[in-house]
Amino acid sequence: SPEKSSNEGKKQHMIKVFIDGSQGTTGLRLKDRLMERNDIQIRSISEQERKSLPARAQKVAEADVAFLCLPDVASRELMETVSDTDTKIIDTSTAFRCDDRWAYGFPELGISFLEKIRNGSRISVPGCHASGSIAVIAPMVKMGLVSPNETLTITSLTGYSGGGKKMIAEYEGPHDREVDAPRIYALGQTHKHLPEIKKYTGLVSLPIFLPIVAPYYSGMLVTVGIENRDHLKLAEIRQGYREFFGPSSFISVAEEEENPSMLGSNTLSGKDSMRLFICGNLDRITVSAQFDNLGKGASGAALESMNIALGLDPTTGLSL
């Protein structure tokens, strides 16, 4: 019948997606969000097969798009097995973020980043802290506000969901009273996001990084303070950031009248956009990136990259 033929046509156009690691925080969020779409068919895997490398590799090969939400070692192991497949693979781990053979899933950084995502089949999703740090620092370097040789200090506030299942359980279950206050971590200055921050900001040396986990579920605020050596007006600096990112649906720069007296780190929780705030005076300024560590810092960026790679509107299925 015409109705049956129409339904079969719809099925043929469904995008087949496999999520390897769908039990983790990012994987679960990706699955929930993809299930809301009518153009996606999620390919499942049994509990027994989930532990089998050949079975997982077969699922990846059968899909149009595969998301890898795995530890670095597991991602590398799987990629060795599926290296010849044409499936578009989007990896959310740290494993390939500094690998030039992979597209870096931050299209707002320039046309070369966008085209590599659009035309390639291997995409690495930026880290959450790295997303904010790069959005803040890369334009600074390009505008000459800071020298690439400077050692900057980054302060990054995040909700506890960024720590995965173990940290979520720590915060939401019985816990020590220190958990009820913000805590600085990665004090050895070896945080896994540092290499990609250096690579994609243009900095010569690694920055000093102060990540702070706070007792709320999701949201992030990344801030860098610098000396305003040329005594530029804040309006000029804001315009420089707008020119760097262009007419983006995902990244916007707040006007002076939009700058609040206080910046919240969970304001954009549940959103996939990022808001930049340039504050200060003619002597010293701060630039802050406000976004969701689970949105533009994780699943939102992954879905944006998938949309671009499939030739869809980048905002499809996303909340801005």
Coordinates of C-alpha atoms in Angstrom, one line a residue:
S1 CA 0.0 0.0 0.0
P2 CA 1.1 3.7 -0.4
E3 CA 1.2 4.0 3.4
K4 CA 3.5 1.0 3.8
S5 CA 5.7 2.2 1.0
S6 CA 6.0 5.6 2.7
N7 CA 6.9 4.0 6.1
E8 CA 9.5 1.9 4.4
G9 CA 11.0 5.0 2.8
K10 CA 11.2 6.7 6.2
K11 CA 12.9 3.7 7.7
Q12 CA 15.5 3.7 4.9
H13 CA 16.4 7.3 5.8
M14 CA 16.8 6.7 9.5
I15 CA 20.4 7.4 10.7
K16 CA 21.7 4.2 12.4
V17 CA 23.6 5.2 15.6
F18 CA 25.6 2.9 18.0
I19 CA 26.8 4.2 21.4
D20 CA 29.7 2.1 22.8
G21 CA 29.7 2.9 26.5
S22 CA 26.1 3.9 26.8
Q23 CA 26.1 3.2 30.6
G24 CA 28.3 6.2 31.5
T25 CA 27.2 9.8 32.1
T26 CA 27.9 11.0 28.6
G27 CA 26.7 7.9 26.9
L28 CA 23.4 7.9 28.8
R29 CA 22.8 11.6 28.1
L30 CA 23.5 11.0 24.4
K31 CA 21.1 8.0 24.3
D32 CA 18.4 10.0 26.0
R33 CA 18.7 12.9 23.6
L34 CA 19.0 10.8 20.5
M35 CA 15.8 8.9 21.5
E36 CA 13.9 12.2 21.3
R37 CA 14.7 12.5 17.6
N38 CA 12.6 11.0 14.8
D39 CA 15.6 10.7 12.4
I40 CA 17.7 8.4 14.6
Q41 CA 17.6 4.6 15.0
I42 CA 19.8 3.5 18.0
R43 CA 21.4 0.1 17.5
S44 CA 21.5 -1.8 20.8
I45 CA 23.9 -4.4 22.1
S46 CA 23.2 -7.2 24.6
E47 CA 24.8 -7.1 28.0
Q48 CA 26.9 -10.2 27.1
E49 CA 28.1 -8.6 23.8
R50 CA 28.9 -5.4 25.5
K51 CA 32.0 -7.0 26.9
S52 CA 33.1 -8.5 23.5
L53 CA 35.5 -6.5 21.4
P54 CA 34.5 -8.3 18.1
A55 CA 30.8 -7.8 18.8
R56 CA 31.3 -4.1 19.5
A57 CA 33.4 -3.7 16.4
Q58 CA 30.7 -5.3 14.3
K59 CA 28.1 -2.9 15.8
V60 CA 30.3 0.1 14.9
A61 CA 30.8 -1.2 11.3
E62 CA 27.0 -1.6 10.9
A63 CA 26.2 2.0 12.0
D64 CA 26.2 5.3 10.1
V65 CA 27.5 7.0 13.3
A66 CA 29.2 5.5 16.3
F67 CA 29.8 7.3 19.6
L68 CA 32.6 6.0 21.7
C69 CA 32.0 6.9 25.4
L70 CA 34.9 4.9 26.8
P71 CA 38.1 5.3 28.7
D72 CA 41.1 6.2 26.6
V73 CA 42.6 2.7 26.5
A74 CA 39.3 1.1 25.4
S75 CA 38.8 3.7 22.7
R76 CA 42.3 3.1 21.3
E77 CA 41.8 -0.7 21.4
L78 CA 38.5 -0.5 19.5
M79 CA 39.8 1.9 16.9
E80 CA 42.6 -0.5 16.1
T81 CA 39.9 -3.1 15.4
V82 CA 37.6 -0.8 13.3
S83 CA 40.3 1.3 11.6
D84 CA 39.1 0.4 8.0
T85 CA 35.4 1.1 8.6
D86 CA 33.7 4.1 6.8
T87 CA 31.4 4.7 9.9
K88 CA 31.6 8.2 11.2
I89 CA 33.1 7.7 14.6
I90 CA 32.8 10.4 17.3
D91 CA 35.0 9.8 20.3
T92 CA 34.4 11.5 23.7
S93 CA 37.6 10.5 25.5
T94 CA 40.9 12.2 25.6
A95 CA 42.5 9.6 23.4
F96 CA 42.5 11.4 20.0
R97 CA 42.0 15.1 20.8
C98 CA 45.6 16.1 19.9
D99 CA 45.8 13.6 17.0
D100 CA 45.9 15.6 13.7
R101 CA 44.4 12.7 11.9
W102 CA 41.2 13.4 13.8
A103 CA 38.9 16.4 13.5
Y104 CA 38.6 18.4 16.7
G105 CA 34.9 18.9 17.4
F106 CA 35.0 22.6 18.0
P107 CA 33.8 24.1 14.6
E108 CA 33.5 27.6 16.0
L109 CA 37.4 27.8 16.1
G110 CA 37.5 28.4 12.3
I111 CA 36.6 27.2 8.8
S112 CA 39.3 24.6 8.8
F113 CA 37.9 23.0 11.9
L114 CA 34.4 23.1 10.4
E115 CA 35.5 21.5 7.1
K116 CA 37.5 18.8 8.8
I117 CA 34.4 17.8 10.8
R118 CA 32.2 18.1 7.7
N119 CA 34.4 16.0 5.4
G120 CA 36.0 13.5 7.8
S121 CA 34.9 10.3 9.5
R122 CA 36.9 10.6 12.8
I123 CA 35.9 13.3 15.3
S124 CA 37.2 13.8 18.8
V125 CA 34.9 15.8 21.2
P126 CA 36.7 18.5 23.3
G127 CA 37.0 18.2 27.0
C128 CA 34.6 20.3 29.1
H129 CA 37.3 22.4 30.8
A130 CA 39.1 22.6 27.5
S131 CA 36.1 23.9 25.7
G132 CA 35.8 27.0 27.9
S133 CA 39.5 27.5 28.2
I134 CA 40.0 27.5 24.4
A135 CA 37.0 29.7 23.8
V136 CA 38.5 32.3 26.2
I137 CA 42.2 32.1 25.3
A138 CA 42.4 31.5 21.6
P139 CA 40.8 34.9 20.7
M140 CA 43.1 36.5 23.3
V141 CA 46.2 35.2 21.5
K142 CA 44.9 36.0 18.0
M143 CA 44.0 39.6 19.1
G144 CA 47.4 40.1 20.8
L145 CA 45.9 40.6 24.2
V146 CA 48.4 38.1 25.5
S147 CA 51.6 36.7 24.1
P148 CA 51.7 33.0 23.2
N149 CA 54.7 32.8 25.5
E150 CA 52.8 33.9 28.6
T151 CA 51.9 31.5 31.4
L152 CA 48.2 32.1 32.1
T153 CA 46.1 30.9 35.0
I154 CA 42.7 29.3 34.4
T155 CA 40.0 29.0 37.0
S156 CA 37.2 26.6 36.1
L157 CA 34.2 25.9 38.2
T158 CA 32.2 22.7 37.4
G159 CA 29.2 20.7 38.6
Y160 CA 29.9 17.3 40.0
S161 CA 28.4 15.4 37.1
G162 CA 31.7 16.0 35.2
G163 CA 33.3 13.5 37.5
G164 CA 31.1 10.6 36.2
K165 CA 29.2 8.0 38.0
K166 CA 31.6 7.6 40.9
M167 CA 31.6 11.4 41.8
I168 CA 27.9 11.7 41.3
A169 CA 27.4 8.9 43.8
E170 CA 29.8 10.6 46.2
Y171 CA 27.8 13.8 46.1
E172 CA 24.3 12.3 46.1
G173 CA 24.9 9.7 48.7
P174 CA 26.2 10.0 52.3
H175 CA 29.4 12.1 52.3
D176 CA 31.9 14.0 54.3
R177 CA 31.1 17.7 55.0
E178 CA 33.9 18.9 52.8
V179 CA 31.9 17.6 49.8
D180 CA 29.3 20.3 50.6
A181 CA 31.8 23.1 49.6
P182 CA 33.8 23.8 46.4
R183 CA 37.0 21.8 46.1
I184 CA 40.1 22.4 44.0
Y185 CA 41.4 19.2 42.4
A186 CA 44.2 18.1 40.0
L187 CA 46.7 20.1 42.1
G188 CA 49.7 18.4 40.5
Q189 CA 49.1 20.4 37.3
T190 CA 48.7 17.3 35.2
H191 CA 45.0 17.5 34.3
K192 CA 44.2 15.5 31.2
H193 CA 42.7 18.5 29.4
L194 CA 45.9 20.6 29.5
P195 CA 47.5 19.2 26.3
E196 CA 44.5 20.1 24.1
I197 CA 44.2 23.5 25.8
K198 CA 47.8 24.3 24.8
K199 CA 47.4 22.9 21.3
Y200 CA 44.3 24.8 20.3
T201 CA 44.9 28.1 22.1
G202 CA 48.3 28.7 20.5
L203 CA 50.1 28.9 23.8
V204 CA 53.7 27.8 23.9
S205 CA 53.6 26.5 27.5
L206 CA 51.0 24.8 29.6
P207 CA 48.8 27.2 31.7
I208 CA 48.4 27.0 35.4
F209 CA 45.0 25.3 35.9
L210 CA 42.7 25.4 38.8
P211 CA 39.6 23.2 38.3
I212 CA 37.1 23.4 41.1
V213 CA 34.2 21.0 41.6
A214 CA 31.2 22.4 43.4
P215 CA 28.1 20.9 45.0
Y216 CA 25.7 21.3 42.1
Y217 CA 24.9 18.9 39.3
S218 CA 25.9 20.6 36.0
G219 CA 27.2 23.8 34.6
M220 CA 30.6 25.4 34.1
L221 CA 32.3 28.8 34.3
V222 CA 35.9 29.1 33.0
T223 CA 37.7 32.4 33.7
V224 CA 41.0 33.9 32.8
G225 CA 42.3 37.2 34.1
I226 CA 44.9 39.3 32.2
E227 CA 46.5 42.8 32.3
N228 CA 44.9 45.2 29.8
R229 CA 48.3 46.4 28.7
D230 CA 47.0 48.6 25.8
H231 CA 44.1 50.0 27.9
L232 CA 41.6 48.8 25.3
K233 CA 37.9 49.6 25.9
L234 CA 35.9 46.5 26.8
A235 CA 33.6 47.2 23.8
E236 CA 36.7 46.8 21.5
I237 CA 37.6 43.5 23.1
R238 CA 34.0 42.2 22.9
Q239 CA 34.0 43.0 19.2
G240 CA 37.2 41.1 18.7
Y241 CA 35.6 38.0 20.2
R242 CA 32.6 38.4 18.0
E243 CA 34.8 38.6 14.9
F244 CA 36.8 35.6 16.0
F245 CA 33.7 33.4 16.4
G246 CA 31.6 35.0 13.6
P247 CA 27.8 34.5 13.5
S248 CA 27.6 31.4 15.7
S249 CA 24.4 29.8 16.9
F250 CA 26.3 28.3 19.8
I251 CA 28.7 31.0 21.1
S252 CA 27.6 34.5 21.9
V253 CA 29.3 37.5 23.6
A254 CA 27.4 39.4 26.3
E255 CA 26.9 43.1 25.8
E256 CA 28.0 45.5 28.6
E257 CA 24.5 46.0 29.8
E258 CA 24.0 42.2 30.0
N259 CA 26.9 41.6 32.4
P260 CA 25.5 40.7 35.8
S261 CA 27.1 41.8 39.0
M262 CA 27.8 38.1 39.7
L263 CA 28.3 35.2 37.3
G264 CA 26.7 31.9 38.0
S265 CA 28.4 28.6 37.0
N266 CA 25.1 26.7 36.6
T267 CA 23.2 29.4 34.7
L268 CA 23.3 27.5 31.4
S269 CA 22.7 24.0 32.8
G270 CA 20.6 22.0 30.3
K271 CA 21.7 24.2 27.4
D272 CA 24.1 23.5 24.5
S273 CA 25.2 27.1 24.0
M274 CA 28.1 29.1 25.5
R275 CA 28.1 32.7 26.7
L276 CA 31.2 34.8 26.9
F277 CA 31.6 37.7 29.4
I278 CA 34.3 40.3 29.2
C279 CA 34.5 42.3 32.4
G280 CA 36.9 44.6 34.1
N281 CA 38.4 48.0 33.3
L282 CA 41.2 49.7 31.3
D283 CA 43.9 48.1 33.5
R284 CA 42.7 44.5 34.1
I285 CA 40.1 42.3 32.5
T286 CA 38.5 38.9 33.0
V287 CA 37.0 36.8 30.3
S288 CA 34.6 34.0 31.3
A289 CA 32.9 31.2 29.4
Q290 CA 29.6 30.1 30.8
F291 CA 28.1 26.8 29.6
D292 CA 27.0 23.3 30.6
N293 CA 29.8 20.8 31.2
L294 CA 27.3 18.2 29.9
G295 CA 26.1 20.3 27.0
K296 CA 28.7 22.3 25.0
G297 CA 31.2 20.6 27.2
A298 CA 30.2 17.0 26.2
S299 CA 27.0 15.5 24.6
G300 CA 25.9 18.8 23.1
A301 CA 29.3 19.2 21.3
A302 CA 29.2 15.6 20.2
L303 CA 25.7 16.0 18.7
E304 CA 26.6 19.3 17.0
S305 CA 29.6 17.5 15.4
M306 CA 27.4 14.6 14.3
N307 CA 24.9 17.0 12.7
I308 CA 27.7 18.8 10.8
A309 CA 29.2 15.5 9.7
L310 CA 25.9 14.3 8.3
G311 CA 25.1 17.5 6.5
L312 CA 22.3 18.5 8.9
D313 CA 21.6 21.8 10.5
P314 CA 24.1 21.9 13.4
T315 CA 21.4 22.9 15.9
T316 CA 19.2 19.9 15.2
G317 CA 18.0 18.3 18.4
L318 CA 20.0 20.8 20.6
S319 CA 18.8 23.3 23.2
L320 CA 20.2 26.8 22.8

